[in-house]
Coordinates of C-alpha atoms and ligand atoms in Angstrom, one line a residue:
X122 CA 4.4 -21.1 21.7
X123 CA 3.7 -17.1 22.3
X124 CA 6.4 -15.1 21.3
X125 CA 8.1 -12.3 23.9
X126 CA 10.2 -9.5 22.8
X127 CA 11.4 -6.7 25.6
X128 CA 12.9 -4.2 23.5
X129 CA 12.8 -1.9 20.5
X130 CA 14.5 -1.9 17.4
X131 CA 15.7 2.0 17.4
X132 CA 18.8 3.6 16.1
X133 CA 20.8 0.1 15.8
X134 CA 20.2 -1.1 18.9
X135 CA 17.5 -3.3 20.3
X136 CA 16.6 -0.4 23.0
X137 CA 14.7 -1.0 26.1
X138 CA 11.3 0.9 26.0
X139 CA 10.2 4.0 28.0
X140 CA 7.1 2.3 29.6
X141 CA 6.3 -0.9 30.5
X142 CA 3.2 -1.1 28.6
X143 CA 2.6 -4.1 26.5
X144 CA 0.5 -4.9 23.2
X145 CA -0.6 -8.4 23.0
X146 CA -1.1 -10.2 19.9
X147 CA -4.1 -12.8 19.0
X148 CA -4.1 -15.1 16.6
X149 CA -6.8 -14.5 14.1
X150 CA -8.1 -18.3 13.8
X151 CA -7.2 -19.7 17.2
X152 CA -8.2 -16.2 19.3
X153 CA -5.2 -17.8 21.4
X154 CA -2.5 -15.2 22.6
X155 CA 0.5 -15.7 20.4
X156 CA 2.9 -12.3 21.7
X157 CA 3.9 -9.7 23.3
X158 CA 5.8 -6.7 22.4
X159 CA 6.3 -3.6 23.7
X160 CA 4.1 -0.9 22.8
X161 CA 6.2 2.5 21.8
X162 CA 5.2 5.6 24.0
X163 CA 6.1 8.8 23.3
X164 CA 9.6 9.0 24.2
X165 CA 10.2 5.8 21.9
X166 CA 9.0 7.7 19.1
X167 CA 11.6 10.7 19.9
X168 CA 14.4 8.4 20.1
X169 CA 13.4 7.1 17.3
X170 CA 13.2 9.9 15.1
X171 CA 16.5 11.6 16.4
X172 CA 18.0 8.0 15.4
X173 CA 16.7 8.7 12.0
X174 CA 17.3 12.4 11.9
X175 CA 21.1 12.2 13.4
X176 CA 21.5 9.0 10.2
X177 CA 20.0 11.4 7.8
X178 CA 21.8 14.5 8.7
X179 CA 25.2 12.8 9.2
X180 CA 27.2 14.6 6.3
X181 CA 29.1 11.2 5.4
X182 CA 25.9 9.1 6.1
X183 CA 23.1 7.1 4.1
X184 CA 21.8 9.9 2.2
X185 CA 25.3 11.0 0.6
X186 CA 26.6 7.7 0.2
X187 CA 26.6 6.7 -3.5
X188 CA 23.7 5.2 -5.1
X189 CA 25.1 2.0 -5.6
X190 CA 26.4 1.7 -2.0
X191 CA 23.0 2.1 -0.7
X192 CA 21.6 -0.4 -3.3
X193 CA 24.2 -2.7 -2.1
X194 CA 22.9 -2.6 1.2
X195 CA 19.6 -2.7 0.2
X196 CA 20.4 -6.4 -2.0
X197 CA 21.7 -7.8 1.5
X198 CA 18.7 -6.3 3.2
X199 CA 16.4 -8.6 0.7
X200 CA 18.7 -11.5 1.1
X201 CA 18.5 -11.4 4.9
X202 CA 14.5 -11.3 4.4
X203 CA 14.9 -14.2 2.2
X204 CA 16.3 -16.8 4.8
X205 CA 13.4 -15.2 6.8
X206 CA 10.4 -15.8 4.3
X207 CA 8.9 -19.0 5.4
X208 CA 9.3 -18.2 8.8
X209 CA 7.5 -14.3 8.2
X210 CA 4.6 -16.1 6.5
X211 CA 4.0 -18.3 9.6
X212 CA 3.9 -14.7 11.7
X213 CA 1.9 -12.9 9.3
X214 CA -1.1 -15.7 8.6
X215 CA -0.7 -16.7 12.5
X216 CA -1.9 -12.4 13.5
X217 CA -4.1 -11.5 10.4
X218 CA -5.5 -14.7 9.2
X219 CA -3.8 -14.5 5.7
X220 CA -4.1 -17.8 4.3
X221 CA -0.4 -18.7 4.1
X222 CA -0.9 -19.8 -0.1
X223 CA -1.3 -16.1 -0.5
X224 CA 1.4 -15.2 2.2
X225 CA 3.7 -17.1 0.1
X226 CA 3.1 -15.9 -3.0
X227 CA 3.2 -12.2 -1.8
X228 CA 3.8 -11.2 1.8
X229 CA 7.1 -13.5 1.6
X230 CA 8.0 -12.5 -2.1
X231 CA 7.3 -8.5 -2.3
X232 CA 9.8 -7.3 0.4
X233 CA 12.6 -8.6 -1.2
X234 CA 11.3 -8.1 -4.6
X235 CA 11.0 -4.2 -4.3
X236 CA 14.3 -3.7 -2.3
X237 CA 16.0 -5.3 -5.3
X238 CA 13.8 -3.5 -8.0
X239 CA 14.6 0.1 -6.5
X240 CA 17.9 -0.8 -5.7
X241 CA 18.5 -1.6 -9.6
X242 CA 17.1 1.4 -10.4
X243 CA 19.3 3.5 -8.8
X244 CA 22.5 2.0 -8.6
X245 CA 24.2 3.6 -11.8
X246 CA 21.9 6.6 -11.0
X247 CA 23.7 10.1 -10.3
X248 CA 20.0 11.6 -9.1
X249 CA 21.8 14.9 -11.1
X250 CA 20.8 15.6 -14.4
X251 CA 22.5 19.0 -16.4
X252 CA 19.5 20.2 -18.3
X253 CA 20.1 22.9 -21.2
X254 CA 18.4 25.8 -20.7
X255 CA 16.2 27.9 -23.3
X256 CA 18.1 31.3 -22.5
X257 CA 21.4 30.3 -23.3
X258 CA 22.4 29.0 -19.8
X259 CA 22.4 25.1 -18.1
X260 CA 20.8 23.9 -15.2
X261 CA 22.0 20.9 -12.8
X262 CA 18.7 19.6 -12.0
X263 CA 19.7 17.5 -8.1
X264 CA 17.2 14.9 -6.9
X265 CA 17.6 15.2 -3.3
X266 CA 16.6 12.8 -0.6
X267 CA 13.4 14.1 1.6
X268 CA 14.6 13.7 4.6
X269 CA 13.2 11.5 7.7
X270 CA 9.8 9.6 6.8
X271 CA 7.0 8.1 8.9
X272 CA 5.7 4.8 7.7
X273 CA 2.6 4.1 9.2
X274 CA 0.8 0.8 7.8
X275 CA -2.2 -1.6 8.4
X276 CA -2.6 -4.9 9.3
X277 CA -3.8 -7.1 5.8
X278 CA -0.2 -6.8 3.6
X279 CA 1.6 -6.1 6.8
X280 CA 5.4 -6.5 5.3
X281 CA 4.2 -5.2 1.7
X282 CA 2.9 -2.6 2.8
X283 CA 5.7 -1.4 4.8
X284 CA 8.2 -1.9 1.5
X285 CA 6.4 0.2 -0.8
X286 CA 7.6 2.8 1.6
X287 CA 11.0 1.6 3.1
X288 CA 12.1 0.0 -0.7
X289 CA 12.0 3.3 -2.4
X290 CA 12.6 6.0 0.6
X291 CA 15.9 4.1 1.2
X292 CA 16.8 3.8 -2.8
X293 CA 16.1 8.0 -2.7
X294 CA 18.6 8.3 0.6
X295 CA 16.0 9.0 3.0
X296 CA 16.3 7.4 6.7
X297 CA 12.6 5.8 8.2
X298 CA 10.1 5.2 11.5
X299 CA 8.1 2.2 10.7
X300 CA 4.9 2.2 12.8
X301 CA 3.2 -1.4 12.3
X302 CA -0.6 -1.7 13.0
X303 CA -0.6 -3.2 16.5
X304 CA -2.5 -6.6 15.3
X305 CA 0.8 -7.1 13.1
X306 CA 4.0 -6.4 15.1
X307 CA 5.6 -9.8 15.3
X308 CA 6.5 -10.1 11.7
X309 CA 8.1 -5.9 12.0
X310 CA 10.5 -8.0 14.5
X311 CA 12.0 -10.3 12.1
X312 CA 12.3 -7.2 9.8
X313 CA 14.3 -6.0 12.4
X314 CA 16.4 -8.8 12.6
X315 CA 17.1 -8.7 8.8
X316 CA 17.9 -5.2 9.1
X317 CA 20.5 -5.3 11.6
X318 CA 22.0 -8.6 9.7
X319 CA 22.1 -5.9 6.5
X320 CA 24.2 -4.1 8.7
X321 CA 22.1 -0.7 7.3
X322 CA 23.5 1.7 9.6
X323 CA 22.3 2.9 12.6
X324 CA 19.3 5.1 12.6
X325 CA 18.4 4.1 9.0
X326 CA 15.3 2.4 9.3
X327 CA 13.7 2.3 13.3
X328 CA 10.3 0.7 14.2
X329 CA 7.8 1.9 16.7
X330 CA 4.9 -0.6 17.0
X331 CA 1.6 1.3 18.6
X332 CA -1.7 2.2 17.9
X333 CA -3.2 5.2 16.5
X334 CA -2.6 7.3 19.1
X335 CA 1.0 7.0 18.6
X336 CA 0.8 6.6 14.6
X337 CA -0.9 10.7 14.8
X338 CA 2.3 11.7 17.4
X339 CA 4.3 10.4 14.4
X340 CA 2.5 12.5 11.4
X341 CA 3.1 15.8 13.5
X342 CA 6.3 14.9 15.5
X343 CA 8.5 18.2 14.1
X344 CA 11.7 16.3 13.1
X345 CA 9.9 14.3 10.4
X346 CA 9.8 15.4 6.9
X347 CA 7.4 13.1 4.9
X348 CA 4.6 10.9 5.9
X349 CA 3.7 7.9 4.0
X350 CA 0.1 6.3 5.1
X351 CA -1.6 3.3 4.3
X352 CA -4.9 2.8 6.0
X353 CA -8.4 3.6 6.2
X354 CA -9.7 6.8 4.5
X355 CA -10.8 7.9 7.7
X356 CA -7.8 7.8 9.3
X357 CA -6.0 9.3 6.0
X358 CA -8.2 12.0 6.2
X359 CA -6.7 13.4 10.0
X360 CA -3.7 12.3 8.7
X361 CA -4.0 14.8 6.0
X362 CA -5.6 17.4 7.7
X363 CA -2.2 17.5 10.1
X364 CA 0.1 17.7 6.9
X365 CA -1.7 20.3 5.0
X366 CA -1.5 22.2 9.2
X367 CA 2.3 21.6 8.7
X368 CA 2.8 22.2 5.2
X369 CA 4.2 18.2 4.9
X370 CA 4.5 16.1 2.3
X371 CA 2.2 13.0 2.5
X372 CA 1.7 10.1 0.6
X373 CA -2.1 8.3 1.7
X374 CA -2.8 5.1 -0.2
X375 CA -6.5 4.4 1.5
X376 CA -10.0 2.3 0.4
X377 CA -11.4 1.1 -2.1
X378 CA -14.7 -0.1 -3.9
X379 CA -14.1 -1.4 -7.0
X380 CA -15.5 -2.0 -9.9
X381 CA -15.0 -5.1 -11.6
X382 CA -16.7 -5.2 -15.1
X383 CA -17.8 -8.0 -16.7
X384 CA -18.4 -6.9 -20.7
X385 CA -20.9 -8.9 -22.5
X386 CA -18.2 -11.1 -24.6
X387 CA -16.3 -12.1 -21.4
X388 CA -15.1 -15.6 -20.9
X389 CA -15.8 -16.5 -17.2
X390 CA -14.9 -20.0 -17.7
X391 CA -14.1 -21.1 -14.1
X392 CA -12.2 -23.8 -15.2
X393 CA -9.8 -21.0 -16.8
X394 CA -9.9 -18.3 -14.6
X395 CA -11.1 -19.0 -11.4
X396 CA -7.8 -17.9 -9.7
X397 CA -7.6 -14.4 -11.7
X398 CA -11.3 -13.9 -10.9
X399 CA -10.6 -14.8 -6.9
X400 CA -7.4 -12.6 -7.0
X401 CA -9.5 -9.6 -8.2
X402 CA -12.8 -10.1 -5.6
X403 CA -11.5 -12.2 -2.5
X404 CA -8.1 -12.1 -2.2
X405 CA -7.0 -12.0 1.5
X406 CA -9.9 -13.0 2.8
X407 CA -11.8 -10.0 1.1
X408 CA -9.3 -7.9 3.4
X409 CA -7.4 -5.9 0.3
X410 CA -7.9 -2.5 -0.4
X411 CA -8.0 -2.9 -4.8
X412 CA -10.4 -5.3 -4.5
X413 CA -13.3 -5.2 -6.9
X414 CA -16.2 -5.6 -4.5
X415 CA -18.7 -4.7 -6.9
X416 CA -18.9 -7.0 -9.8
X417 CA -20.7 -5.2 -12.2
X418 CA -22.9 -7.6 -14.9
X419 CA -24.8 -6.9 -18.1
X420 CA -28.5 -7.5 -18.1
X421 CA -28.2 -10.2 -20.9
X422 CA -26.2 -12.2 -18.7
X423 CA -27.1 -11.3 -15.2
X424 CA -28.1 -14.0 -14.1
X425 CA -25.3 -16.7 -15.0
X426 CA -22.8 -14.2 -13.7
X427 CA -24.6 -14.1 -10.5
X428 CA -24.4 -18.1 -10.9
X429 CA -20.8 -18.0 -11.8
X430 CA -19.5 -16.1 -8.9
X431 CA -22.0 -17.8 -6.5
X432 CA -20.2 -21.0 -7.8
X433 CA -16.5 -19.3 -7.0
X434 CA -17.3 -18.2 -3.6
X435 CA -19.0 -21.6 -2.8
X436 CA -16.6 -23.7 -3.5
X437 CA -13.3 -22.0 -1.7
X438 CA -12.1 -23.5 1.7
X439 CA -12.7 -21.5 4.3
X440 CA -10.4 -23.0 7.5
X441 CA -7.1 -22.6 9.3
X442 CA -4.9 -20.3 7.6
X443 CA -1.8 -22.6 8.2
X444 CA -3.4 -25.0 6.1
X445 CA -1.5 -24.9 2.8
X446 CA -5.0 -25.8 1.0
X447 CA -6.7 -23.1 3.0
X448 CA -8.4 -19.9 0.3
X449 CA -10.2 -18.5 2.7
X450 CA -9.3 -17.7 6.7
X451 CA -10.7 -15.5 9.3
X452 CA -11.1 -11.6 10.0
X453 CA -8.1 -10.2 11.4
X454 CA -10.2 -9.3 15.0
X455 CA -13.2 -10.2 16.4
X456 CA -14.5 -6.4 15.3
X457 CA -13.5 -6.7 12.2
X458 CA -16.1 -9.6 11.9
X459 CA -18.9 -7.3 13.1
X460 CA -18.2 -4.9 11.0
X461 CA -18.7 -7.2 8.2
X462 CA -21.5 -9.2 9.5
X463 CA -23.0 -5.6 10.2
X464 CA -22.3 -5.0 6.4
X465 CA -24.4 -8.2 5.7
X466 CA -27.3 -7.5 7.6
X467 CA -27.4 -4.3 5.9
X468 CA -27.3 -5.6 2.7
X469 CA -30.5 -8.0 3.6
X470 CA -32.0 -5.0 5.5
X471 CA -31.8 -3.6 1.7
X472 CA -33.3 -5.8 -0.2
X473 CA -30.2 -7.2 -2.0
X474 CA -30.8 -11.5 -1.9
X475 CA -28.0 -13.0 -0.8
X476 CA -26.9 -16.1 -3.3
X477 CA -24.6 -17.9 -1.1
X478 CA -23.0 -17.5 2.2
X479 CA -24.2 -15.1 4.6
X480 CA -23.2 -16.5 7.8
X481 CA -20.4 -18.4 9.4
X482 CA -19.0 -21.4 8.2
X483 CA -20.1 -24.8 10.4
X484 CA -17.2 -26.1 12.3
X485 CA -14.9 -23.3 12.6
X486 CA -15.6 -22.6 16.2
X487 CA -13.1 -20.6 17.4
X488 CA -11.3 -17.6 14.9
X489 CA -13.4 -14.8 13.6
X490 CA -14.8 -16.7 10.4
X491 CA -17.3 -15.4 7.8
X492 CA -18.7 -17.4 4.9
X493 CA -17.9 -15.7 1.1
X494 CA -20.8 -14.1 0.9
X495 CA -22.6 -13.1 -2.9
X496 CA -25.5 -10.5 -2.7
X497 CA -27.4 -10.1 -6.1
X498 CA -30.0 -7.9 -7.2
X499 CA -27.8 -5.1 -5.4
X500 CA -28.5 -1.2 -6.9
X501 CA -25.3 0.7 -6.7
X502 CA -26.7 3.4 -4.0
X503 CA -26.9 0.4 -1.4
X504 CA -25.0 0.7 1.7
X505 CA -22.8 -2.6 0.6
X506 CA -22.1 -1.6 -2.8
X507 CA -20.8 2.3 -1.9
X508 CA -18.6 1.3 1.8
X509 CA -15.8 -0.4 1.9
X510 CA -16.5 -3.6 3.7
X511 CA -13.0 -5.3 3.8
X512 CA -14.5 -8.9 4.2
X513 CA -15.3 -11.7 2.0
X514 CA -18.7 -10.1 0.5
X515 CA -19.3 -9.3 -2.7
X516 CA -22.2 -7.1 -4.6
X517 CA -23.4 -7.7 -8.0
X518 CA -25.2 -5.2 -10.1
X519 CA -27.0 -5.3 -13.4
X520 CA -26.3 -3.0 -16.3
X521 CA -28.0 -2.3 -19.3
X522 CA -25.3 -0.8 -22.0
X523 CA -21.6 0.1 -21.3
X524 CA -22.1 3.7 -20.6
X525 CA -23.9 2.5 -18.0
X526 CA -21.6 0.1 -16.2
X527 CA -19.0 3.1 -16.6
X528 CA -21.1 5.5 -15.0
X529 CA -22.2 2.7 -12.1
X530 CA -18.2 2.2 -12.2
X531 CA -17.6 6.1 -11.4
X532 CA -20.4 6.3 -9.0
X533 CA -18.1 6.0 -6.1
X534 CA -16.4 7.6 -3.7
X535 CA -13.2 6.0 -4.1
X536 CA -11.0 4.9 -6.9
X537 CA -8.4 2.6 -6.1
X538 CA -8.8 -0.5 -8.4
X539 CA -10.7 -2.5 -11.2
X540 CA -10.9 -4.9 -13.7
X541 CA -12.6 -5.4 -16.9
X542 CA -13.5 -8.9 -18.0
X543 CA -13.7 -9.2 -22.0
X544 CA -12.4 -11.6 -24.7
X545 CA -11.6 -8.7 -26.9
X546 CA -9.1 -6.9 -25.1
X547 CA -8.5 -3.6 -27.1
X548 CA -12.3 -2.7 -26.0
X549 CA -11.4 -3.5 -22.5
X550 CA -8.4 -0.9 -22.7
X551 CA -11.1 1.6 -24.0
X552 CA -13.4 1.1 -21.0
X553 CA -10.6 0.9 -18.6
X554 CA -9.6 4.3 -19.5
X555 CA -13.0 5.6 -18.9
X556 CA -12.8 4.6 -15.4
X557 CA -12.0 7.0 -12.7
X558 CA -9.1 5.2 -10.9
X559 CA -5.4 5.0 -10.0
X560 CA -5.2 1.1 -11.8
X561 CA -7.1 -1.2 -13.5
X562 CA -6.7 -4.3 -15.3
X563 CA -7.9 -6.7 -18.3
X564 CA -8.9 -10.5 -17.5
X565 CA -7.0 -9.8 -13.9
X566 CA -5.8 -7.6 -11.4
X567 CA -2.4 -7.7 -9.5
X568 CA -0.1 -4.8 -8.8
X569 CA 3.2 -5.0 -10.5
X570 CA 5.9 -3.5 -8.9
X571 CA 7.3 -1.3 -12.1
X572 CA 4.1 0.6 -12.6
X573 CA 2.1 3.6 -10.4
X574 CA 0.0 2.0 -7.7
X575 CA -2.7 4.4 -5.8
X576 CA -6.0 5.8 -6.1
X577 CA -8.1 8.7 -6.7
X578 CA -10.7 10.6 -4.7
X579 CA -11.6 9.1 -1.4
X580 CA -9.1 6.2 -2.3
X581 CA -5.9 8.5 -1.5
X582 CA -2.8 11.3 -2.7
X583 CA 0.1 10.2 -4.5
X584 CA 2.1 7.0 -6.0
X585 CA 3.9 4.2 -4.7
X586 CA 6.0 1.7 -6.8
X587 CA 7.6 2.2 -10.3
X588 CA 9.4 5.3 -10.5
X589 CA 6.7 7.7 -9.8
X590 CA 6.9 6.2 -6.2
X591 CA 11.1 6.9 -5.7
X592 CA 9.6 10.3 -6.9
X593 CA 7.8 10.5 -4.0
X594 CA 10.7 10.7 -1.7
X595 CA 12.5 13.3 -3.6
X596 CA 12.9 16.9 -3.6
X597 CA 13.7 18.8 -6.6
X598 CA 16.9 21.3 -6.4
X599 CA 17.6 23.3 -9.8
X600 CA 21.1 24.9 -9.2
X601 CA 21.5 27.1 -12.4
X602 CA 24.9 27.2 -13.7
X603 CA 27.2 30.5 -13.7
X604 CA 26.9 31.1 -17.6
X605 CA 28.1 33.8 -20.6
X606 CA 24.0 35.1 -21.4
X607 CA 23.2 36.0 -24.7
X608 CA 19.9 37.2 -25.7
X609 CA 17.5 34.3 -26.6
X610 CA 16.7 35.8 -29.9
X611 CA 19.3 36.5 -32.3
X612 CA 17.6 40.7 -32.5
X613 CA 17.5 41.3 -29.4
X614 CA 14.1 43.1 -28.7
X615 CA 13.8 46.2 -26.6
X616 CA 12.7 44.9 -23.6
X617 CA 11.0 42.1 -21.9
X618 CA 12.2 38.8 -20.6
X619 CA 14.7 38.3 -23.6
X620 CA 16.9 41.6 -23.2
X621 CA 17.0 41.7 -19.3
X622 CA 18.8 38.4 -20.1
X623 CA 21.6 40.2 -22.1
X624 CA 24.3 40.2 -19.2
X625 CA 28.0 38.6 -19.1
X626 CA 29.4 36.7 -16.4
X627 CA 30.1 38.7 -13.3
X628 CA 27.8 41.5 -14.0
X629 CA 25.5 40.4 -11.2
Ligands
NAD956 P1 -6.5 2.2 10.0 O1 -6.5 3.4 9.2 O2 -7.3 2.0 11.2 O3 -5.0 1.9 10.5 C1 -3.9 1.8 9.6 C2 -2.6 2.2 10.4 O4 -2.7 3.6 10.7 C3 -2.4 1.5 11.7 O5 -1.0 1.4 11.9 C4 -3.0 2.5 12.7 O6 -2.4 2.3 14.0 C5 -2.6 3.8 12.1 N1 -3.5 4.9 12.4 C6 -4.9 4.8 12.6 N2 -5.4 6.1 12.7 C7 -4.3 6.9 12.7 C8 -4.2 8.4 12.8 N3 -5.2 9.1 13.0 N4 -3.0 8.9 12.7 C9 -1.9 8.1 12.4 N5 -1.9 6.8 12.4 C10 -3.2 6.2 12.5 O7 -6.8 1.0 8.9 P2 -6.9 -0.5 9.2 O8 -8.3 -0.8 9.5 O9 -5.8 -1.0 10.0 O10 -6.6 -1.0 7.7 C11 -7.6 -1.3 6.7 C12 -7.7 -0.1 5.8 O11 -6.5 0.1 5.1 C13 -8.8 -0.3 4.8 O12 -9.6 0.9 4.6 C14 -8.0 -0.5 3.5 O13 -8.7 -0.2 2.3 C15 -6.8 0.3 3.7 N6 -5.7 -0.1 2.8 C16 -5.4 0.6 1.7 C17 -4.4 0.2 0.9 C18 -4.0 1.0 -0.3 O14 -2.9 0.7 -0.8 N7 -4.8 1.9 -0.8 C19 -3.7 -1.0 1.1 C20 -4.1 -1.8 2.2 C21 -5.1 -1.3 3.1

């Protein structure tokens, strides 16, 4: 059954759209047409950031209400998205090919999840602080909402994604264009549907699904005071280049090349850790931006980790992501398969020997399939082991001390991700922190939602989740208190900083 919406989800109404043009939506697995919606144009995008400029600017609206009106809000806005979870994760997995085990466990989980988490965090928050000064005077230190934000986020965590930015920009008072990748609209319209059952009010949050073109009118449309980007780094990259123009703030979570260490003492019992080992290298069908793609081994034990992770990516099912048994489903598009087949031939054009996989799986006629794929004998300069590939493939590369798998580690233009694989896990705190990266973890990998998440270098600017990512949403206002000032020491000296201080109220 394929799916037809007509209109747009803009200022609190479902809105008919400027143009008549259309984006179509294909199943990943079946390559059958499973949608329609229709795709934003220009004046979409101005109705839709006026809706979220009038909300924000509306002197008794979201962004003065009290904290823990807008959490409220926000806790029926996750309990709407819960009635919608098993029906999101058939919409997700059906567009992107997300096996629907992992769309369960996080695509159906983390919307809700985040809304509630910033919400608590707020609610008995009065985002004003009255700071004592050091020359005798007090400042109230005001945590201001931004202002309007553009969301703009990929395809592979579609409704994730878009919550690390909604969750905390509506927690902070801020009002929000989503712009959904176009391969991932349909699940942005049961959003939608939750949103307006939240009853947030109009203008709050407004979605605008398009493609790049329309994602770039977004970063420099002149009403909007933040972007917040998850993508490729390319893409990050323009998008930066128009902030810095426009003197915006800008949040860019982008690739990633991991490192995943395996220490000499580590326990790679797949009968233990097979699923923290897969959520680290494959999750998503290798489409994830933390993963760690290189897998980095010592020499004394090359070549039963190249066995071991041979044996992981040979034994996961590859099929139809519907299937509830399914670890492995297709490429989001038919070019996202070339890319990664392109990737593969590289590698072999290389000289890296590929252990397992390397082609597509037998049977799986239709959908954009690729086998996990293990190359060995890879040297870190390779083509496979320094691009991101965003497919099932992963590199592994000999090292001969720990020094060196830190420098291999650092050798990278990104730094999003990482794990290190020890039994001894105080040494694997100590290597972590020698690794140049926004996050890294011991014996397994998984954002949680209370702690920084983003990269460094190449991998992006900025924080999402845990505090540090309401931060990000916030402007700073120190309004310094009228005051009696007395010098800051008790002998006053004869001039400098102290003594100009030396003034009484109302001499101004
Ligand atoms: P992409 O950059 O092509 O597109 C991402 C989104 O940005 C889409 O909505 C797209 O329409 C829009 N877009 C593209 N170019 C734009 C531009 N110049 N201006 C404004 N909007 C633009 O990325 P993709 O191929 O859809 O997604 C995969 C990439 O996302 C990978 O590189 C992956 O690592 C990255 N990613 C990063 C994270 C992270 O948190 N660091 C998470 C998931 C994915």
């Amino acid at each position: 059954m394929e799916l037809e919406y007509d209109s747009l989800y803009v200022g609190g109404e479902w809105i008919k759209p400027a143009s008549s043009s259309e984006i179509t939506v294909v199943s990943a697995s079946t390559e059958q047409v499973i949608g329609h919606v229709p795709e934003a144009a220009e004046a979409d995008v101005d109705a839709a950031v006026g809706a979220a400029r009038r909300a924000f600017d509306d002197p008794n609206g979201w962004a003065h209400w009290e904290p823990s009106r807008r959490a409220a809000s926000m806790e029926r806005l996750a309990s709407a998205l819960d009635k919608r979870a098993g029906e999101m994760v058939q919409r997700i997995s059906s567009q992107n090919g997300m096996p629907v085990a992992v769309a369960t466990q996080l695509e159906a989980v983390f919307p809700a999840l985040l809304l509630r988490y910033y919400a608590g965090l707020v609610k008995d928050d009065t985002f004003e602080e009255n700071r004592p000064g050091m020359l005798g005077g007090a400042t109230l230190v005001r945590r201001e909402p931004l202002g309007v934000v553009g969301a703009i986020v990929p395809w592979n965590f579609p409704q994730s994604l878009a919550f690390f930015k909604l969750a905390p920009a509506l927690a902070a008072g801020c009002t929000v264009v989503l712009k959904p990748a176009s391969e991932t609209v349909l699940d942005s319209y049961l959003a939608a549907e939750a949103i307006a059952e939240a009853e947030l009010p109009a203008g709050v949050v407004n979605i605008v699904p398009g493609g790049r073109g329309m994602g770039a009118y977004l970063v420099s449309h002149p009403q909007v005071d933040k972007i917040a980007f998850t993508g490729s780094t390319q893409a990050g990259r323009s998008i930066a280049e128009t902030c810095g123009r426009l003197l915006r703030p800008v949040t860019l979570e982008l690739g990633g090349k991991s490192a995943g260490i395996v220490l000499d003492d580590a326990d790679l019992d797949l009968s233990k850790v097979a699923q923290q080992m897969f959520t680290a290298t494959l999750l998503n069908n290798g489409q994830t931006c933390f993963l760690c793609t290189r897998v980095l081994a010592p020499r004394s034990r090359y070549g039963e980790i190249v066995d071991i992770f041979s044996g992981l990516a040979g034994a996961l099912k590859v099929g139809d992501p519907l299937d509830a048994s399914t670890q492995i489903g297709p490429m989001v598009s038919e070019r996202q398969r070339q890319r990664v087949e392109g990737y593969i031939a590289k590698g072999r054009g290389e000289g890296a020997r590929i252990t397992v996989g390397g082609g597509r799986p037998r049977g799986l006629d239709k959908g954009w399939f690729v086998e996990p794929t293990i190359f060995a004998d890879v040297d870190n300069s390779y083509t496979i082991a320094q691009e991101e590939i965003f497919g099932p493939v992963l590199s592994v590369i000999p090292y001969s001390d720990v020094d060196e798998a830190v420098s291999i580690a650092n050798a990278s233009d990104y730094g999003l991700g990482g794990t290190v694989w020890t039994t001894d896990h105080s040494r694997g705190v100590e290597v972590a922190k020698r690794v140049q990266t926004g996050s890294i973890g011991i014996n397994n990998y998984l954002p949680d939602p209370t702690a920084p998440f983003g990269g460094v270098k190449s991998s992006g600017l900025g924080r999402e989740l845990g505090p540090e990512g309401l931060a990000a949403y916030l402007n700073f206002k120190s309004i310094y208190l009228p005051v009696k000032l007395q010098p800051v020491r008790p002998e006053p000296i004869a001039s400098g900083p102290a003594a100009m201080w030396a003034h009484t109220e109302g001499e101004f």
